[in-house]
Every structure is written in structure tokens, then in C-alpha cells.
Coordinates of C-alpha atoms and ligand atoms in Angstrom, one line a residue:
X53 CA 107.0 69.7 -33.3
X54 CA 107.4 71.1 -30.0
X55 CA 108.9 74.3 -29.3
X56 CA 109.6 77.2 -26.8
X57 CA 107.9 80.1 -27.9
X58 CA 108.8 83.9 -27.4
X59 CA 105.2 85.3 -27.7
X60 CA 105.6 88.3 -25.1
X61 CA 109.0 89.6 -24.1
X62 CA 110.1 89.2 -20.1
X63 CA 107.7 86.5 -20.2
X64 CA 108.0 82.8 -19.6
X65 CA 108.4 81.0 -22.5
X66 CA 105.5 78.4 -22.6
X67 CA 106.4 75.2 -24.8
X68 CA 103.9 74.9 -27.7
X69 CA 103.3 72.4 -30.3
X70 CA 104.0 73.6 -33.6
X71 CA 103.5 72.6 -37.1
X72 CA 106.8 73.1 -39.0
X73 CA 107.1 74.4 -42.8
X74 CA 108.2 72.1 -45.3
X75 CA 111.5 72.9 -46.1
X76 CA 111.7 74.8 -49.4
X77 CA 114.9 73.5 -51.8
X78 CA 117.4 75.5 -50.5
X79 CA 117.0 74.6 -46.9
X80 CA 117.3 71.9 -44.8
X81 CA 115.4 70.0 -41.7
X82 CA 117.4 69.5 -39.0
X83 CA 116.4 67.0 -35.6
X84 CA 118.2 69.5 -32.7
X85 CA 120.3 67.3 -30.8
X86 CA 121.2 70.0 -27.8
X87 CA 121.3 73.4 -28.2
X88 CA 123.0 76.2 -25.7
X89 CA 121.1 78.6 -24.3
X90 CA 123.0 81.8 -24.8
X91 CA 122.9 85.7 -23.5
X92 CA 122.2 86.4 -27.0
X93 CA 118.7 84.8 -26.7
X94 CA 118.4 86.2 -23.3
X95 CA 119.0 89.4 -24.8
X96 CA 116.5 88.8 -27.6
X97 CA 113.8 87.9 -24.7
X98 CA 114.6 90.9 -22.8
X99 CA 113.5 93.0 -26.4
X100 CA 117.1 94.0 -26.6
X101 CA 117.8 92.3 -29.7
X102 CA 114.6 93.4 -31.9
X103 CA 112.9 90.1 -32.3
X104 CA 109.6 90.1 -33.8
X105 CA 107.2 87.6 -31.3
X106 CA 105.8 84.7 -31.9
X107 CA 109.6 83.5 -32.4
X108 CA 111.4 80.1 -31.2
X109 CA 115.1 81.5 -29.9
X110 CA 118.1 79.5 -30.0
X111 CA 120.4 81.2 -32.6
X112 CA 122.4 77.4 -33.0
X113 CA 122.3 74.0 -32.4
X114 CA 124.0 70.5 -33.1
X115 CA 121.3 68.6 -34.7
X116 CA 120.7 65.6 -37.5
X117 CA 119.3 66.1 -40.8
X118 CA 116.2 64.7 -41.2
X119 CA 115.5 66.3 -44.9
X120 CA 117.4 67.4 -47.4
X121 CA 115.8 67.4 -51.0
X122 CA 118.7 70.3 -52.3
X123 CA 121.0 66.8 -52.8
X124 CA 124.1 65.8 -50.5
X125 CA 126.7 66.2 -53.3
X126 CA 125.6 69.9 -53.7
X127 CA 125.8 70.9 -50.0
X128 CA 128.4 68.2 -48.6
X129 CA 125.9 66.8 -46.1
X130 CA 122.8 64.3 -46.3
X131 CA 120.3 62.2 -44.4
X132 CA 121.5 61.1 -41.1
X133 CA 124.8 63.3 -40.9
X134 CA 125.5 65.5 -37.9
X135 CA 125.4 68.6 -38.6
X136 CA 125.9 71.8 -36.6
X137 CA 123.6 74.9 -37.2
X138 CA 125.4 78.3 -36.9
X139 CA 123.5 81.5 -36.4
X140 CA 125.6 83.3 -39.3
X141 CA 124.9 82.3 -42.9
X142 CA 127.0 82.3 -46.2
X143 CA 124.9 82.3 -48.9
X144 CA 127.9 82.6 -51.2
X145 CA 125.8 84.9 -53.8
X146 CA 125.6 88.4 -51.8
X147 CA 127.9 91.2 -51.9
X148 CA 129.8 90.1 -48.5
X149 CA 130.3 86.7 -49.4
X150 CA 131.8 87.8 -52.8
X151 CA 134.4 89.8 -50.6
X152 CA 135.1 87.5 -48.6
X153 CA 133.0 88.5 -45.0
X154 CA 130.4 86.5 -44.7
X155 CA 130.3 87.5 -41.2
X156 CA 127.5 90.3 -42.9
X157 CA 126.0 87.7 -44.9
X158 CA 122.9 89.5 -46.3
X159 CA 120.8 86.7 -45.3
X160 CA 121.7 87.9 -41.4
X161 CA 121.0 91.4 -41.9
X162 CA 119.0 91.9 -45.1
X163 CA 116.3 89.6 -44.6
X164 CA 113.6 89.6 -41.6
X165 CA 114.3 86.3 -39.0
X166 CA 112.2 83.9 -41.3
X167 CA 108.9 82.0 -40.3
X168 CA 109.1 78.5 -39.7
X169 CA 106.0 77.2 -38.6
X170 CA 102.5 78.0 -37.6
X171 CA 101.0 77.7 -34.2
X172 CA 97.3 76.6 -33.2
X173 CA 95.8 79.7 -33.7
X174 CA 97.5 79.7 -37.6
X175 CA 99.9 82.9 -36.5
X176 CA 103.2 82.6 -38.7
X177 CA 106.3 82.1 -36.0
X178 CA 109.9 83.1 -36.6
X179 CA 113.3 81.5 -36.1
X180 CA 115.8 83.2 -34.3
X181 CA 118.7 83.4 -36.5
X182 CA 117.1 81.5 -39.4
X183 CA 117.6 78.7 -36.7
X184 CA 115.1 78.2 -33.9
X185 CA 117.2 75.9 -31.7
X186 CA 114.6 75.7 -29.2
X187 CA 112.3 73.2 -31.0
X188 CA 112.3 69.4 -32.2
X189 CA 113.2 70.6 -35.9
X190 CA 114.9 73.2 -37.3
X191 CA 113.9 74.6 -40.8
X192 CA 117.2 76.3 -41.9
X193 CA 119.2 78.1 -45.1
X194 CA 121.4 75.1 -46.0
X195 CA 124.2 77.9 -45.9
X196 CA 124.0 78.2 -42.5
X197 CA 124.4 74.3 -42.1
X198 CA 128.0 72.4 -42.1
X199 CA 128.3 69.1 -41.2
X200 CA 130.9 67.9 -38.0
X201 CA 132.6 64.6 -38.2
X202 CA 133.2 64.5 -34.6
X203 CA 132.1 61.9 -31.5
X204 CA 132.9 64.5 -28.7
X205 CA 129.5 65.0 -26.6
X206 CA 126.7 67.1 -28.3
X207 CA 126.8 69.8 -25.6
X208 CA 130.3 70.1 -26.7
X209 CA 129.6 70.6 -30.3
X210 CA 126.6 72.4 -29.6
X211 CA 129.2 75.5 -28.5
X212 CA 130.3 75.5 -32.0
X213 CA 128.0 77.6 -33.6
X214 CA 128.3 80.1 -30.9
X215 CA 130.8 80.9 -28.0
X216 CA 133.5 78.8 -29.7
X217 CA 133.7 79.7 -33.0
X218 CA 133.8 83.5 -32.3
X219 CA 136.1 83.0 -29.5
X220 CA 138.7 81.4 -31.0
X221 CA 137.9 83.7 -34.2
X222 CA 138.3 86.7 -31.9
X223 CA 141.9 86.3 -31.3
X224 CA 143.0 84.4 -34.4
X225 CA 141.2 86.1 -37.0
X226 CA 140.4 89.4 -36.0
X227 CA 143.1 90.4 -32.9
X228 CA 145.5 87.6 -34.6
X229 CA 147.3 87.5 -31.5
X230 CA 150.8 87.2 -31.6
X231 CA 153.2 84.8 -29.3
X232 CA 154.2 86.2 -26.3
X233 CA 151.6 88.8 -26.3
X234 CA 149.4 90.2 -23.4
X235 CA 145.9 90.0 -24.1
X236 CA 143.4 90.9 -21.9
X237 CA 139.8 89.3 -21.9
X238 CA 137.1 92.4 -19.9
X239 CA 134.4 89.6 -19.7
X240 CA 134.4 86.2 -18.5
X241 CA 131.5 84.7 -19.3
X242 CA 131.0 81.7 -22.1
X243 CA 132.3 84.1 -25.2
X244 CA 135.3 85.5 -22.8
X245 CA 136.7 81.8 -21.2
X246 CA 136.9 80.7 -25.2
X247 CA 138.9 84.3 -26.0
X248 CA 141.3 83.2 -22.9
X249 CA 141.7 79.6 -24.2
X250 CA 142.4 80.7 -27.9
X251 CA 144.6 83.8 -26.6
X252 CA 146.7 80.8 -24.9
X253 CA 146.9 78.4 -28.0
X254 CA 148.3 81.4 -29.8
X255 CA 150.8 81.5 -27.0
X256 CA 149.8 84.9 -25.5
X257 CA 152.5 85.6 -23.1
X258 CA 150.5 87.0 -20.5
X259 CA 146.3 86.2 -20.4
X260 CA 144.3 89.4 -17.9
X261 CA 141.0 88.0 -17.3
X262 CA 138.9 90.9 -16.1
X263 CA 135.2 89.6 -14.4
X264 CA 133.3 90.7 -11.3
X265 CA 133.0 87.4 -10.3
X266 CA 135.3 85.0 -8.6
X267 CA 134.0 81.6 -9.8
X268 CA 134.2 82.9 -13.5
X269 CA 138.3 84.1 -12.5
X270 CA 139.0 81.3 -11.4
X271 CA 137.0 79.1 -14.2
X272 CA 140.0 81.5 -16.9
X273 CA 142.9 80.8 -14.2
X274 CA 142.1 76.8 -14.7
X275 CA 142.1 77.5 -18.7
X276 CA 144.9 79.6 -19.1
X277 CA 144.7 83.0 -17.7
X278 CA 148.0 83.7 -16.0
X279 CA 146.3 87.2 -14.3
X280 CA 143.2 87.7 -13.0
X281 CA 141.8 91.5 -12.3
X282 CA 138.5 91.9 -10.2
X283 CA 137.1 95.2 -11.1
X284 CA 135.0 95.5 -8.0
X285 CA 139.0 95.9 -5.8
X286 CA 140.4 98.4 -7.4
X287 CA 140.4 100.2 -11.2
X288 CA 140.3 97.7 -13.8
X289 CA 142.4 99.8 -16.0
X290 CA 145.1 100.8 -13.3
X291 CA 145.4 96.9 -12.2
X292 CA 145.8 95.9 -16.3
X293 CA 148.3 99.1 -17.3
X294 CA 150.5 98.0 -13.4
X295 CA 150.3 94.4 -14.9
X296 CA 151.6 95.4 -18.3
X297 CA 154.9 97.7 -17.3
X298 CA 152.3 100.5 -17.2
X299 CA 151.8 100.8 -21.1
X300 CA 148.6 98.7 -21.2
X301 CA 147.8 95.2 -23.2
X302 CA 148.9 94.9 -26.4
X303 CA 145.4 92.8 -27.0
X304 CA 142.6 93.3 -25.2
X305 CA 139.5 91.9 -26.0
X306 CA 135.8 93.0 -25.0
X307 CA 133.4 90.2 -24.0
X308 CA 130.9 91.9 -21.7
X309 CA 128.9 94.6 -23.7
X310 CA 127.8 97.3 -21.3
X311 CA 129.4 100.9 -22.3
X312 CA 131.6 100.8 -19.8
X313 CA 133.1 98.1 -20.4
X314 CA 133.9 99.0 -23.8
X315 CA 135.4 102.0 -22.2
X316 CA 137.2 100.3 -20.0
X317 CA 138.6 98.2 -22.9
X318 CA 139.7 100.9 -25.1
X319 CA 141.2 102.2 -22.1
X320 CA 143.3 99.2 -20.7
X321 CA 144.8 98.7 -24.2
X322 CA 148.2 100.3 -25.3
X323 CA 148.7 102.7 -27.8
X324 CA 149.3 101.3 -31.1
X325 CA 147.3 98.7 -29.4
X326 CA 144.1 96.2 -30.9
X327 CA 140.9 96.4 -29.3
X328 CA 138.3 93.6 -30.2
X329 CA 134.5 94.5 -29.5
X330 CA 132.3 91.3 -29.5
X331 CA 129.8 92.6 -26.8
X332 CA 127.1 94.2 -27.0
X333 CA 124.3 94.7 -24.5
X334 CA 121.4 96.9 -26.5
X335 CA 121.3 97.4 -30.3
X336 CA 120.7 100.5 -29.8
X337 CA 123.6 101.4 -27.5
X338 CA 126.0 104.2 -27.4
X339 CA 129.1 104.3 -26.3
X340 CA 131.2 107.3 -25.4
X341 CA 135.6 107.3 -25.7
X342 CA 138.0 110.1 -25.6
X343 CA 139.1 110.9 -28.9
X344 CA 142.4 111.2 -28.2
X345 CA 142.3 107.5 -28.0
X346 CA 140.7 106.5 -30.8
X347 CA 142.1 109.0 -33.1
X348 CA 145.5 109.8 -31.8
X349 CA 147.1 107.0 -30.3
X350 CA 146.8 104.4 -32.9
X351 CA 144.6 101.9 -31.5
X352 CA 143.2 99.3 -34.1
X353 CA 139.5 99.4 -32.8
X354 CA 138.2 96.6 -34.5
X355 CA 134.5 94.8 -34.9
X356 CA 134.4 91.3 -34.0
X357 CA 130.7 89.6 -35.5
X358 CA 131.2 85.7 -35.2
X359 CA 134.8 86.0 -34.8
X360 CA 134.9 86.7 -38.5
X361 CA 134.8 82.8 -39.2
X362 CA 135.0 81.2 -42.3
X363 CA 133.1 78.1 -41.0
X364 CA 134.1 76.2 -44.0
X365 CA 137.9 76.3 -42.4
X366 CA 137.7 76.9 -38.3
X367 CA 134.8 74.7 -37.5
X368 CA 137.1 71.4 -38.7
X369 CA 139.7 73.7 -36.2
X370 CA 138.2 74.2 -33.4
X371 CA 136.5 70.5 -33.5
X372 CA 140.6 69.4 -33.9
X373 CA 141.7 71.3 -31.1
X374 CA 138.7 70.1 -28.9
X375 CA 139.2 66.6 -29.6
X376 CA 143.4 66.9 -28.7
X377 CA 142.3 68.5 -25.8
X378 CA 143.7 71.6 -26.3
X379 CA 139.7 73.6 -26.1
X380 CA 138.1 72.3 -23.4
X381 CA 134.7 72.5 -23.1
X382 CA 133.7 70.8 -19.9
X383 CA 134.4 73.8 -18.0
X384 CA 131.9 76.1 -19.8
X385 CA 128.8 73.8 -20.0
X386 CA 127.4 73.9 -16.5
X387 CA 124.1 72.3 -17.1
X388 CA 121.8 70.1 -19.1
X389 CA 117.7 71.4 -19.3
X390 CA 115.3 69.2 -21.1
X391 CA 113.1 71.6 -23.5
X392 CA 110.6 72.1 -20.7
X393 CA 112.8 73.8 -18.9
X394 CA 113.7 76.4 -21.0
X395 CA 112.6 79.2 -18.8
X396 CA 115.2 78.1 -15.7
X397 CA 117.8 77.6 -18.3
X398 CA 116.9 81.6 -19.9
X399 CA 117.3 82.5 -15.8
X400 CA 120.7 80.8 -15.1
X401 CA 121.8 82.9 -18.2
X402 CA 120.1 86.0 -16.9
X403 CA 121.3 85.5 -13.2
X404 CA 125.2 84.3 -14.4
X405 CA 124.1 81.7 -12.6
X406 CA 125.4 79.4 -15.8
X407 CA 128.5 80.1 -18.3
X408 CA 126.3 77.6 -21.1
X409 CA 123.6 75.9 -20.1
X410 CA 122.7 73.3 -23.2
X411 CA 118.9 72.2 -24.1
X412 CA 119.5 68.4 -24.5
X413 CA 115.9 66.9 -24.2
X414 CA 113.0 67.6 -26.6
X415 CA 110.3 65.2 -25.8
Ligands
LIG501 ZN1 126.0 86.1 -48.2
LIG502 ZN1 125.7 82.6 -28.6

């Protein structure tokens, strides 16, 4: 198969023909129909994300299953189907699952990324994820693959896996916004426009999108944000609290992932107020708050992996809402790459150049 291969990191990623596993009983083979190219996997190029090279990125991808020898009645999918591969598995058999969260699945953050494939020279090469979108094939954990009964465009459902599902899981499972709530959005990039369309289906009263730059507040203004701050005019937090009868949101979600953003966040948020972090910039991070606002003034300060989803129930969701109308995708994908360009794709990402740019050629 061919594939885009991570072999240094800040490198260009040279496409390389690579001979795929077979899959073992509980996985799957998957044909990648498009796949998004996502500042996750720019993240994991830039060593941010501790990736272990050679590795195929792409941590999802709408694709067709090619093989399947664990049986169709068994995982609800078979030959032929589409089929969308999410970066987060639920292997139903750890200690998460069992409680429910299989948003820290052990198989995301127990196991090292698994190999794949071999290339020419015979060295073992990793999938991003336990997906590898950035190839013919995917070898995946069949927990990690659902099928999607949809005829919307593949660079639509390719979002699923990614900016959509934890969007829209964002602000309905973790913030659950409320109606006529205000809910700010620090962030407007792919992850941050789906926050702002979920935040309005849940009938937010008043959507702050918060971005540096003007073609991303005005991409939220045409999907339903009814304020738009630029940081670069004046305070961010002043211009959300002077929009919010001073207090502050009562939602405010971060989408960005540099520290201060998070601090600017937890900041523009009320007391008593919820506080969604989805971003983050380096693993290893830190970030630095007052205490008297995370310990005094009741925020609820709370983790957002995947937008806690239960892929089982919001992946039919979000595909209903998308095909009413309601999430609109066409918006957010700003361009098509074949596989070959991979490396201008990873650039558009780098250089905000593109809000999801989605891999749609592999030959
Ligand atoms: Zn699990
Ligand atoms: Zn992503």
C-alpha cells in the first residue's frame, strides 16, 4: 500500500510503499476513502505529540472494509460497508469502558500506537491512533470501527471521527449547555466552528467566538456565533465579561491549546461557571491559574477527550443533524489533497492556512 510516512519529525513526509499486516481477528482492514488532515497530526509531526517514527499519521478516516474475518454479526459491520475510523477506541473489556468512559479506553493510552506494516528496509511502522489514515489501507482495532449509513460526501463524514464528534460532544456531553446560555468558543479553528454550531443547536443564547483571525470570525458569525471578540483589539477577557453584563460566560469552551489561552478561558468564564479544555498544544505543557479561580469561585473545570462520545449513540447524531442540515460541514473543509500531497496539506494546517483540509486521493 502506499502511505505517508513520518520517519523524521519537521520533515517532509515522503510517500512510501508499504506492505500492510494481515489483520489479526480482532481487527479490521479498512480502504481510506478521505481522510482530514488535522492539527493533531501536525502536532505529532512537530514531536509534540510523542510519536515513535517510522509512523503513518492520520488519527481517522471514512473508509470501506476490505476484510473482516472477526464476522459481521459480531461487530455490526462487514465487507463493503462504509465505515468511519475514530481515533478513540472502546474495547468494551478495560476498566474505563466498564465505567462507562471510553474516552480513556486503555487501548488509547495503555498500549504503544501499534505497527501496521513494514517498509523496504523491513523496519516495523506505527499507526497513529491505531489508525494510519494516511495510507491505502488501514489495519485497525474493530472497536475503534463503526459503520455510517450515510450518502453525504466523504470529506463530510471524514470529520466524524474528529472535529465533529468532539465538538458537538463538547457542549452536549461535557458543558451540556443549556438554552439561552452564553457560551464562549477561545479558538476558532476546525474543533472551535463545530463547538459554535453545537453551542447553537442547544440554543445557546448568546455564541462569543474568540480567534485572532478574521476569516475564521466570520466563518463562526456565518454558523451561528452571535459575537465575535478579536483578541488582537483589545483584552479578550474584558470584551467577553462587557458582552456578558460583566459577570463572564456561563460556558466557555477552550479550542486553541496554548497556556494562555487556557488562562484566558478560565478567566472569561463566570463564577459558578463551566470551563471545557479540549486544547492542547504540548503534552508536556503547563499551565498556570490563580487559585482563587479554580478553588474559590466554583468554576466546573472540566476535561474534554473526544467530546466524551459514546460513538455507539452521537455518531448516528451528528450524521442526522448533518444530513437535516442543521451541522454544516461545507464551511470547514477548505480543500481536497490527493495522498501525494500530504506535505502541503500538513502546511495549510501549520500556517491556518486551512480549517480541514481532507486527503481524498490515494493512488
Ligand atoms: Zn476500553
Ligand atoms: Zn482531529
Amino acid at each position: 500500500m502506499r502511505a505517508a510516512v513520518l520517519e523524521a519529525f519537521g520533515a517532509p513526509m515522503p510517500v512510501r510503499e508499504l506492505a500492510p499486516r494481515d489483520p489479526a481477528e480482532h481487527e479490521v482492514l479498512v480502504r481510506t476513502v478521505a481522510a482530514p488532515f488535522c492539527s493533531t497530526d501536525w502536532l505529532g509531526w512537530r514531536a509534540m505529540r510523542g510519536k515513535i517514527p517510522p509512523v503513518v499519521l492520520g488519527h481517522t478516516a471514512l473508509g470501506v472494509v476490505e476484510r473482516c474475518d472477526g464476522g459481521t454479526r459480531a461487530y455490526g459491520y462487514g465487507v463493503g460497508d462504509l465505515v468511519v475510523v475514530a481515533g478513540t477506541p472502546q474495547c468494551d473489556e478495560c476498566f474505563y469502558c466498564g465505567i462507562g468512559r471510553p474516552d480513556q479506553c486503555a487501548l488509547l493510552f495503555e498500549r504503544p500506537e501499534p505497527v501496521v506494516a513494514t517498509d523496504r528496509q523491513g523496519r516495523p511502522v506505527r499507526a497513529a491512533g491505531g489508525v494510519g489514515a494516511y495510507a491505502e489501507l488501514m489495519v485497525a482495532d474493530r472497536s475503534q470501527v463503526w459503520r455510517v449509513d450515510s450518502s453525504l460526501p466523504a470529506t463530510h463524514l471524514s470529520l466524524l471521527g474528529c472535529g465533529i464528534t468532539t465538538g458537538h460532544g463538547a457542549i452536549v456531553n461535557v458543558a451540556q449547555v443549556r438554552p439561552g446560555a452564553s457560551v464562549a468558543v477561545v479558538g476558532l479553528g476546525h474543533l472551535g466552528l463545530w463547538c459554535v454550531q453545537a453551542a447553537r443547536v442547544a440554543g445557546a443564547g448568546r455564541i462569543i467566538g474568540v480567534d485572532l483571525l478574521a476569516e475564521r470570525r466570520a466563518t463562526a458569525a456565518a454558523l451561528g456565533a452571535t459575537d465575535l471578540v478579536d483578541p488582537a483589539e483589545h483584552d479578550p477577557v474584558e470584551q467577553v465579561r462587557s458582552l456578558t453584563e460583566g459577570r463572564g460566560a456561563d460556558v466557555v469552551v477552550e479550542a486553541a491549546g496554548p497556556e494562555l489561552a487556557v488562562q484566558q478561558a478560565v478567566a472569561m468564564s463566570r463564577r459558578a461557571g463551566t470551563v471545557v479544555l479540549t486544547g492542547v498544544q504540548w503534552a508536556e505543557g503547563r499551565v498556570c491559574l490563580p487559585q482563587n479561580a479554580i478553588a474559590i469561585h466554583g468554576r466546573r473545570i472540566l476535561s474534554c477527550q473526544n467530546g466524551q462520545s459514546l460513538l455507539g449513540r452521537d455518531l448516528a447524531r451528528c450524521v442526522a443533524l448533518m444530513e437535516s442540515g442543521v451541522y454544516d460541514a461545507r464551511p470547514i473543509v477548505t480543500a481536497e489533497y490527493t495522498l501525494d500531497q500530504v506535505n502541503d496539506a500538513l502546511y495549510a494546517s501549520g500556517e491556518f492556512r486551512d480549517l480541514s483540509g481532507v486527503i481524498t486521493a490515494f493512488r
